[in-house]
JSON list of C-alpha atoms in Angstrom, two decimals:
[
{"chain": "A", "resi": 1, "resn": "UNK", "atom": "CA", "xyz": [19.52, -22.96, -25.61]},
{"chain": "A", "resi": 2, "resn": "UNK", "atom": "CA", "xyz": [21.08, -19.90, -24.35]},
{"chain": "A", "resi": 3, "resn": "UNK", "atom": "CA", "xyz": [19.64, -17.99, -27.23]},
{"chain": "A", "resi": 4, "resn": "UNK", "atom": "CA", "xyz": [16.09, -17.74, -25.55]},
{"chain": "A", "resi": 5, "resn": "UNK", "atom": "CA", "xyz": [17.41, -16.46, -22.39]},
{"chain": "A", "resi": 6, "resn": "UNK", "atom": "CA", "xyz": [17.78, -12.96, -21.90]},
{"chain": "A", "resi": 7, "resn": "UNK", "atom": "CA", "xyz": [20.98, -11.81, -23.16]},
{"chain": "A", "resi": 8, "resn": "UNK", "atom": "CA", "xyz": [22.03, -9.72, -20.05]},
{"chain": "A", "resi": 9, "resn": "UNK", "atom": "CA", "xyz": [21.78, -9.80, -16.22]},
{"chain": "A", "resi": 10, "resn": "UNK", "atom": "CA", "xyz": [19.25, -7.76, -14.57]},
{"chain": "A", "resi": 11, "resn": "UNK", "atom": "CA", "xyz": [22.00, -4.80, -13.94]},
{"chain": "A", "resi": 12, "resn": "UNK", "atom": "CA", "xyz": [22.83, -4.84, -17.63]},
{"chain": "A", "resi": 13, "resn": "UNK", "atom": "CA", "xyz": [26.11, -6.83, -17.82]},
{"chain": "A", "resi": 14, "resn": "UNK", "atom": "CA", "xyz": [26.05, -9.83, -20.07]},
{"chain": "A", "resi": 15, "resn": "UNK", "atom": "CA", "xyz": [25.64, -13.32, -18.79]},
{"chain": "A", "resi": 16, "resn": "UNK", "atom": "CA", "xyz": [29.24, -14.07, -20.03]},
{"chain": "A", "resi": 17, "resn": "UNK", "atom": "CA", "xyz": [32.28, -12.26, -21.35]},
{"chain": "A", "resi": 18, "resn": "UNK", "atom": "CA", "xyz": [34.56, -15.27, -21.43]},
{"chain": "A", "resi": 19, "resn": "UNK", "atom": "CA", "xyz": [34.29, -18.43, -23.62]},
{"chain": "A", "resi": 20, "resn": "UNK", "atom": "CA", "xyz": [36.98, -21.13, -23.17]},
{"chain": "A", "resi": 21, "resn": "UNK", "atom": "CA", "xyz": [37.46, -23.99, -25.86]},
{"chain": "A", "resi": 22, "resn": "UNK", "atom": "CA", "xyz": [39.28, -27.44, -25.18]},
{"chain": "A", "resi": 23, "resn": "UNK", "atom": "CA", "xyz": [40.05, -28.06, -28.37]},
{"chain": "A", "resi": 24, "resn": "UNK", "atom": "CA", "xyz": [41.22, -31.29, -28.44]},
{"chain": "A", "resi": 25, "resn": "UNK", "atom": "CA", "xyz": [41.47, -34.08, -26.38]},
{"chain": "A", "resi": 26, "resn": "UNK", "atom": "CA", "xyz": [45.71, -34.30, -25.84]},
{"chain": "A", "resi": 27, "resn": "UNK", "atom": "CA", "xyz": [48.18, -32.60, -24.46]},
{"chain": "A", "resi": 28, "resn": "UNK", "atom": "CA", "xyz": [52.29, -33.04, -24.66]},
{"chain": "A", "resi": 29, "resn": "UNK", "atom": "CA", "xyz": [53.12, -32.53, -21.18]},
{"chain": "A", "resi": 30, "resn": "UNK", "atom": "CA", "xyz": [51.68, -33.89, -17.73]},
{"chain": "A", "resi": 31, "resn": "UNK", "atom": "CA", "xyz": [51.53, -31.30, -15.36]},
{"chain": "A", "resi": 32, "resn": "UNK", "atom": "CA", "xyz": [51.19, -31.98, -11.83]},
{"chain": "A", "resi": 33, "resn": "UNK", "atom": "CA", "xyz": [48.31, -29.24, -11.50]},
{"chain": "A", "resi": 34, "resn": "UNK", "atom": "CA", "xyz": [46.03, -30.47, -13.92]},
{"chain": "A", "resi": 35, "resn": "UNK", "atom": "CA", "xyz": [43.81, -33.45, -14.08]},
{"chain": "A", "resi": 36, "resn": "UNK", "atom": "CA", "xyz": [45.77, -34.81, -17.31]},
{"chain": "A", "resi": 37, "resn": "UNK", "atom": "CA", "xyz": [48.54, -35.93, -15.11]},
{"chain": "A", "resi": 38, "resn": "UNK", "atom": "CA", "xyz": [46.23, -39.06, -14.98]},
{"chain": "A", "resi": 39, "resn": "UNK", "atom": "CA", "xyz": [46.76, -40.71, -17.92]},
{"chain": "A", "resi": 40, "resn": "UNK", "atom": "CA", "xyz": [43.99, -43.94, -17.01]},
{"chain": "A", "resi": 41, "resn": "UNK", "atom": "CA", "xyz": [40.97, -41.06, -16.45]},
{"chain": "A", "resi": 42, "resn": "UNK", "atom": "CA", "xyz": [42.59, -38.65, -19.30]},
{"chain": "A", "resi": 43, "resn": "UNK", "atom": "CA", "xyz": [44.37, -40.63, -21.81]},
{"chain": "A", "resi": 44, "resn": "UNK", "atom": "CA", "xyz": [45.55, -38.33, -25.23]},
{"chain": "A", "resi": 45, "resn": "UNK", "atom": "CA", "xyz": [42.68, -38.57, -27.96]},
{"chain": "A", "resi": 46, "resn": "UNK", "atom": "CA", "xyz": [44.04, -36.28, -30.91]},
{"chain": "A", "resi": 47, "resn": "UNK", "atom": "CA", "xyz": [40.47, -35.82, -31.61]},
{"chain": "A", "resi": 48, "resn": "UNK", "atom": "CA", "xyz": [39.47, -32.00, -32.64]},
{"chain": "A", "resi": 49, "resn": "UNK", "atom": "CA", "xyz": [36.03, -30.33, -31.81]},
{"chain": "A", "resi": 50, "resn": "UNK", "atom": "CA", "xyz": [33.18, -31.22, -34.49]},
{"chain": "A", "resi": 51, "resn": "UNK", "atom": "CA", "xyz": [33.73, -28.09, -37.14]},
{"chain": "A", "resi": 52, "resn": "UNK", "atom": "CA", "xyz": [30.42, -27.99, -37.90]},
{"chain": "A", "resi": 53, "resn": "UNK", "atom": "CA", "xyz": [28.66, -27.66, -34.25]},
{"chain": "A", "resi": 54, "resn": "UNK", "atom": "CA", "xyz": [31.63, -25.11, -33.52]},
{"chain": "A", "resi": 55, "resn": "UNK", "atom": "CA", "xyz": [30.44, -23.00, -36.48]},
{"chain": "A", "resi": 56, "resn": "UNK", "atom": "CA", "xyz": [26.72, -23.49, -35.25]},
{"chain": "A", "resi": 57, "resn": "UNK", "atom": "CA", "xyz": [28.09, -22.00, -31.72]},
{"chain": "A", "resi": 58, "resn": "UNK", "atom": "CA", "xyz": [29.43, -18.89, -33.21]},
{"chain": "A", "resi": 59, "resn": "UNK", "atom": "CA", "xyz": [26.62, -18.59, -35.33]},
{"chain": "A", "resi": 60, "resn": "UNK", "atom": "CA", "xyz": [24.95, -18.33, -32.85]},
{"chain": "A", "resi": 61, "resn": "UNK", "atom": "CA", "xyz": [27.00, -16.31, -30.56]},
{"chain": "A", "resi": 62, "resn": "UNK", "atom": "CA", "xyz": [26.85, -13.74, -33.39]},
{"chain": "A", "resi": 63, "resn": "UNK", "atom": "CA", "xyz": [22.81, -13.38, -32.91]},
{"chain": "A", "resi": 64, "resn": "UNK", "atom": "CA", "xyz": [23.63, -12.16, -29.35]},
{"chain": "A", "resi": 65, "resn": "UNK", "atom": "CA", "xyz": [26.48, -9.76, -30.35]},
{"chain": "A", "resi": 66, "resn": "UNK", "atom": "CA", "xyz": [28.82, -11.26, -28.53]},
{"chain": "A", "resi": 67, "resn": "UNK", "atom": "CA", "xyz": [31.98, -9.09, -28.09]},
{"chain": "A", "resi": 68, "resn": "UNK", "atom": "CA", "xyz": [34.02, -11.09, -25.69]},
{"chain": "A", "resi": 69, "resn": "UNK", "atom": "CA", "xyz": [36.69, -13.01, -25.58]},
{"chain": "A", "resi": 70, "resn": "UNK", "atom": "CA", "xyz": [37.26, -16.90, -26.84]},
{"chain": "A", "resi": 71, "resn": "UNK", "atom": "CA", "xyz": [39.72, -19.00, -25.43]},
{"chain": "A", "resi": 72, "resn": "UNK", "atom": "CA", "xyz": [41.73, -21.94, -26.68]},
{"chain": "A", "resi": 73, "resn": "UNK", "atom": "CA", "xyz": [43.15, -23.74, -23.71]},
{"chain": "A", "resi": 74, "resn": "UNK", "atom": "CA", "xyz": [41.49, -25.70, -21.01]},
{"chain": "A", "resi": 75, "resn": "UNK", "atom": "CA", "xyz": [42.86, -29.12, -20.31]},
{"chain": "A", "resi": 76, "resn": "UNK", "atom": "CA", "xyz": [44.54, -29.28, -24.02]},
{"chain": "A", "resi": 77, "resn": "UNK", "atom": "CA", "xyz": [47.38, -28.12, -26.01]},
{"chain": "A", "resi": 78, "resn": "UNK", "atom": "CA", "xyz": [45.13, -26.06, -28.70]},
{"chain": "A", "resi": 79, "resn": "UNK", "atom": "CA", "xyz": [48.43, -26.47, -30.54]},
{"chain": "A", "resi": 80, "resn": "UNK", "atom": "CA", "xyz": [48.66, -29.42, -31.20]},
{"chain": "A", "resi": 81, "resn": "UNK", "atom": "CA", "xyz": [44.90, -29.07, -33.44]},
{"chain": "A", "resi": 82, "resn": "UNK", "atom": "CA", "xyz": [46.78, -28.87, -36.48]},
{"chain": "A", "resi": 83, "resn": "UNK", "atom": "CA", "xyz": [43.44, -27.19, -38.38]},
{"chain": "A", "resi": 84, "resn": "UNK", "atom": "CA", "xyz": [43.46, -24.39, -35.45]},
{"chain": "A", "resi": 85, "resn": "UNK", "atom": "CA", "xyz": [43.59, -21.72, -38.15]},
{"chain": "A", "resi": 86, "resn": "UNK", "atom": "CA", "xyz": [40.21, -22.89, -39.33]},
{"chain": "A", "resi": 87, "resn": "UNK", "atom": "CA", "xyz": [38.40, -22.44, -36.07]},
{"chain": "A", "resi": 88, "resn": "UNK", "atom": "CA", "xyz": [40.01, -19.22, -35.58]},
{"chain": "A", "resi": 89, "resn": "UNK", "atom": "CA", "xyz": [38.86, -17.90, -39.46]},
{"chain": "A", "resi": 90, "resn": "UNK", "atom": "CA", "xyz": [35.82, -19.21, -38.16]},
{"chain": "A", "resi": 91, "resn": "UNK", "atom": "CA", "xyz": [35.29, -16.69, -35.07]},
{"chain": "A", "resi": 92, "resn": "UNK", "atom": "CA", "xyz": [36.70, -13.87, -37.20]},
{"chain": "A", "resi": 93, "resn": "UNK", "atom": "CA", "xyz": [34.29, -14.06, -39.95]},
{"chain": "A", "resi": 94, "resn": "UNK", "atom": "CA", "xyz": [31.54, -14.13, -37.85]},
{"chain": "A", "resi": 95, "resn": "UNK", "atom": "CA", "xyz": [32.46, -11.96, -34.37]},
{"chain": "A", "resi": 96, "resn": "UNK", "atom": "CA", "xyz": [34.77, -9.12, -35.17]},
{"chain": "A", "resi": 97, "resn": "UNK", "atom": "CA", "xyz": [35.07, -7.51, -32.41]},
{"chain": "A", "resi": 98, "resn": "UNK", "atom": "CA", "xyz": [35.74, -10.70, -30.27]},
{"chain": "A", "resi": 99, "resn": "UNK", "atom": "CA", "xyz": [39.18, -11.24, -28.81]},
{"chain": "A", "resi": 100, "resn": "UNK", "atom": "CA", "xyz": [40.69, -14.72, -30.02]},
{"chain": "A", "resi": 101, "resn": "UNK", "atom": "CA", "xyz": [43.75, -16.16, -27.68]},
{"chain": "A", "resi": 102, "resn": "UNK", "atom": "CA", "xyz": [45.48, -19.13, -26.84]},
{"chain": "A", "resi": 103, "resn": "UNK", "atom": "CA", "xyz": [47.07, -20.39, -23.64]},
{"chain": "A", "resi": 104, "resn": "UNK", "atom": "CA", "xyz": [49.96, -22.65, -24.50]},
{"chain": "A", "resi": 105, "resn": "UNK", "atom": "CA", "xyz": [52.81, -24.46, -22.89]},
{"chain": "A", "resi": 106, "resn": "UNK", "atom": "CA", "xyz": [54.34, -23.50, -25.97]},
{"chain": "A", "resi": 107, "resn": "UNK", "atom": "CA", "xyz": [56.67, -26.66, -26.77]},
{"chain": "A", "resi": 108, "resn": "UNK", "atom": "CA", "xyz": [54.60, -26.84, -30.26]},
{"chain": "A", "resi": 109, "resn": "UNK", "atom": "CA", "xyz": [55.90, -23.11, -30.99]},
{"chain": "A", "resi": 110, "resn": "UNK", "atom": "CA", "xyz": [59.37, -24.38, -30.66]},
{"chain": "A", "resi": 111, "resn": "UNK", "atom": "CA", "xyz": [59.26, -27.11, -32.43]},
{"chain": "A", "resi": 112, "resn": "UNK", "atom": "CA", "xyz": [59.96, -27.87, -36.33]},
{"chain": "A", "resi": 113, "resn": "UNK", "atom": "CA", "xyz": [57.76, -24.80, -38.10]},
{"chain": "A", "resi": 114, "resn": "UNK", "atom": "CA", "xyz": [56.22, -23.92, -34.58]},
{"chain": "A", "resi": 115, "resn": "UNK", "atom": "CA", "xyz": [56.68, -20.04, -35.88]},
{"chain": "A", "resi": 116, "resn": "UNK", "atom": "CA", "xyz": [55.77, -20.12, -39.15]},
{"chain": "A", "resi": 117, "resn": "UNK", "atom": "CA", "xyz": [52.26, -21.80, -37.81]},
{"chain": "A", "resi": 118, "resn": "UNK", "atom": "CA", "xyz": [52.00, -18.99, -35.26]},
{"chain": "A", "resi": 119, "resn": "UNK", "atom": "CA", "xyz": [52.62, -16.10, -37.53]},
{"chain": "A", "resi": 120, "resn": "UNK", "atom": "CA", "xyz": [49.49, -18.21, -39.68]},
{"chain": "A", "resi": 121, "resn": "UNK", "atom": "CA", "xyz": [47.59, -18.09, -36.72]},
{"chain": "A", "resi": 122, "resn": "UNK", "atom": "CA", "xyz": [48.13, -14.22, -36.17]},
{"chain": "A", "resi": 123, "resn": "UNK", "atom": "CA", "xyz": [46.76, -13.77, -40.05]},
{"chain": "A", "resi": 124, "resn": "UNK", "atom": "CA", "xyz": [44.06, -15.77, -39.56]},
{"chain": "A", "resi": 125, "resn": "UNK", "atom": "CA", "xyz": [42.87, -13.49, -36.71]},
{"chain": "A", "resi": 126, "resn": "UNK", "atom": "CA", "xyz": [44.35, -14.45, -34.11]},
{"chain": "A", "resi": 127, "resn": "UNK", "atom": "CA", "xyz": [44.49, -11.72, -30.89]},
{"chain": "A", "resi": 128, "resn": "UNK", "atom": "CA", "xyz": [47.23, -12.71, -28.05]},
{"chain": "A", "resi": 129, "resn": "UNK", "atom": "CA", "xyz": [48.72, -16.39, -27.45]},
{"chain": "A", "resi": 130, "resn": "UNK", "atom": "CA", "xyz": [49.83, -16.58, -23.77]},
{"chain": "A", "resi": 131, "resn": "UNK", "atom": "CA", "xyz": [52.75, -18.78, -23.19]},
{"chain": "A", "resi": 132, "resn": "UNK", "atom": "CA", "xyz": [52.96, -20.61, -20.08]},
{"chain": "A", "resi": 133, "resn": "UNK", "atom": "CA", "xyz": [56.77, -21.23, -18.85]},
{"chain": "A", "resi": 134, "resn": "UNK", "atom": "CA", "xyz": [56.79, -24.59, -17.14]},
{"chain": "A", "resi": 135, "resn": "UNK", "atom": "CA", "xyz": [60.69, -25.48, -17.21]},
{"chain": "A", "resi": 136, "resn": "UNK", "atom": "CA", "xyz": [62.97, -22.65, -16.03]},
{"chain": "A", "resi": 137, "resn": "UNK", "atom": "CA", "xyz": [64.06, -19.22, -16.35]},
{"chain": "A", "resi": 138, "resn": "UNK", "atom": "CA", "xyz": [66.23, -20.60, -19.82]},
{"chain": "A", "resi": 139, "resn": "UNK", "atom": "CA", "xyz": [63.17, -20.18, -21.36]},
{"chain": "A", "resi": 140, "resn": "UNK", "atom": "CA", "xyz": [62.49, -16.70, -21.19]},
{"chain": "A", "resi": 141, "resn": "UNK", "atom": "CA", "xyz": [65.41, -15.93, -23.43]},
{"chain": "A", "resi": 142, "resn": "UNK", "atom": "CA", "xyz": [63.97, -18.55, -26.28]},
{"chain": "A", "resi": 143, "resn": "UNK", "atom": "CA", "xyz": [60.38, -17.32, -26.06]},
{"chain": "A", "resi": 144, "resn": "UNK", "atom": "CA", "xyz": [61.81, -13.67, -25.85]},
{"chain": "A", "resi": 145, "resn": "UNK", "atom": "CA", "xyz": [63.53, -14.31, -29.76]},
{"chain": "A", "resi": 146, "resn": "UNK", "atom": "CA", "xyz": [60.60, -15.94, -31.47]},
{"chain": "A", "resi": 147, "resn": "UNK", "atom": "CA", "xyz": [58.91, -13.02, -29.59]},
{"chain": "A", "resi": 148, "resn": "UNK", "atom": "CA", "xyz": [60.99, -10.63, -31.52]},
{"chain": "A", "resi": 149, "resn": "UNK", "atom": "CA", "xyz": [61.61, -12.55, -34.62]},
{"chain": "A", "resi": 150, "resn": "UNK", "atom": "CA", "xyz": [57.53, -12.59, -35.15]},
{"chain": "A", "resi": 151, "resn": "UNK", "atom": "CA", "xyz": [57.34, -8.80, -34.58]},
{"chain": "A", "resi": 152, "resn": "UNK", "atom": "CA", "xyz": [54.85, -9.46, -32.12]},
{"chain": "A", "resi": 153, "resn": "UNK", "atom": "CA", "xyz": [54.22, -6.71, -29.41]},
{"chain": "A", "resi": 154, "resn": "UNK", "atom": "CA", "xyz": [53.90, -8.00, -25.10]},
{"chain": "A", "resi": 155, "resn": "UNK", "atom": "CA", "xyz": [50.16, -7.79, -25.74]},
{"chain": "A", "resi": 156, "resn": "UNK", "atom": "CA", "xyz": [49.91, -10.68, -28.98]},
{"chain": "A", "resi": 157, "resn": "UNK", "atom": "CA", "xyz": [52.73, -12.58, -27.56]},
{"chain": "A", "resi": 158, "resn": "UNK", "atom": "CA", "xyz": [52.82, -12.71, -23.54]},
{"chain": "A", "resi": 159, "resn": "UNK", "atom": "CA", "xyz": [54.94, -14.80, -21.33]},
{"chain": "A", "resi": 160, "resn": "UNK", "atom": "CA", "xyz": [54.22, -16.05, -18.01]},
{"chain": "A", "resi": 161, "resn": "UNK", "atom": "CA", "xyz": [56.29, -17.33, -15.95]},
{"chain": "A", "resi": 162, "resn": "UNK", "atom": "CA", "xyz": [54.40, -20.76, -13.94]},
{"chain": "A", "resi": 163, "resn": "UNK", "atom": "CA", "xyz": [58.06, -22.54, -12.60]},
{"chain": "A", "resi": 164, "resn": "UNK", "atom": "CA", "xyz": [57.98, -20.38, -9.63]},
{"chain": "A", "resi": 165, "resn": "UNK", "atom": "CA", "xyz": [57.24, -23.58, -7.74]},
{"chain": "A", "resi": 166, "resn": "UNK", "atom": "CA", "xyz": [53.98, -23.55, -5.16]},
{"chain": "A", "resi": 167, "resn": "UNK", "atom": "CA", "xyz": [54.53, -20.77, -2.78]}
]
C-alpha cells in the first residue's frame, strides 16, 4: 500500500507525478509499435476498469494530496469506455487540482457523436485530450475543425503528428 510509504523522496519531490490508466482492454486500430498488433497475446476485451476499486484509488490518492496528472491511454483506446465521463467526475470530485487527459488515436472523435461526447468529457472535467495522427497529413485539417468547432484552445485539444514514419 503506497499509503504507508513516505509520500516524498528524500530531496522532497514526490514519488510520482504521473498516473497512467488503461482503461479498457480494446483498441480500434493495430499499430505496428505497440504490443496490440498481436491479436493471439492481446485480443480486444471491451471490458472497463472495476468503478469501484478506481474510486478506492483516488480516494486514496486524495489522502496524499496528489496534484499530478492522470492519464487515460496506455495500450487502449480510453474512447472507446463509453462510461469515461464517470471516471473522469470521479477524479474531479475528489483531486482538483489534478490534470485529467487522454491520449487518443482519435477515430472515436470522428465518428457518429464523437464531438458531442468530447465536449461531455471537457464538462465533466476533463483537462487536454492529445490526439495522435496515425494516417497522413489529411488529418490535420479534420482534427483542426472539430478543434475549432469545440472552442477548444492548443492546450485542451493538441495534435501530434506520429505518421512521420521511423526516422
Amino acid at each position: 500500500n503506497f499509503l504507508k510509504q513516505k509520500k516524498t523522496l528524500a530531496s522532497g519531490q514526490p514519488l510520482f507525478f504521473h498516473i497512467e490508466f488503461s482503461i479498457n482492454g480494446t483498441c480500434n486500430r493495430r499499430c505496428f509499435f505497440c504490443p496490440r498488433v498481436d491479436e493471439n497475446n492481446y485480443p480486444n476485451i471491451l471490458d472497463n476498469l472495476d468503478i469501484d476499486a478506481f474510486k478506492n484509488l483516488i480516494q486514496d490518492l486524495k489522502k496524499i494530496n496528489f496534484s499530478g496528472r492522470i492519464s487515460f491511454s496506455g495500450f487502449c483506446e480510453p474512447l472507446l469506455s463509453k462510461n469515461l465521463n464517470v471516471y473522469i467526475k470521479e477524479i474531479r470530485s475528489y483531486l482538483e487540482l489534478v490534470k485529467i487527459e487522454i491520449v487518443t488515436n482519435g477515430d472515436p472523435i470522428i465518428a457518429k457523436g464523437g464531438k458531442k461526447r468530447l465536449a461531455e468529457l471537457f464538462l465533466a472535467g476533463l483537462d487536454n485530450c492529445r490526439v495522435s495522427l496515425y494516417d497522413g497529413e489529411h488529418q490535420l485539417e479534420i482534427f483542426e475543425k472539430i478543434k475549432n468547432e469545440l472552442n477548444l484552445t492548443n492546450e485542451q485539444f493538441i495534435i501530434r503528428k506520429r505518421y512521420l514514419g521511423p526516422d
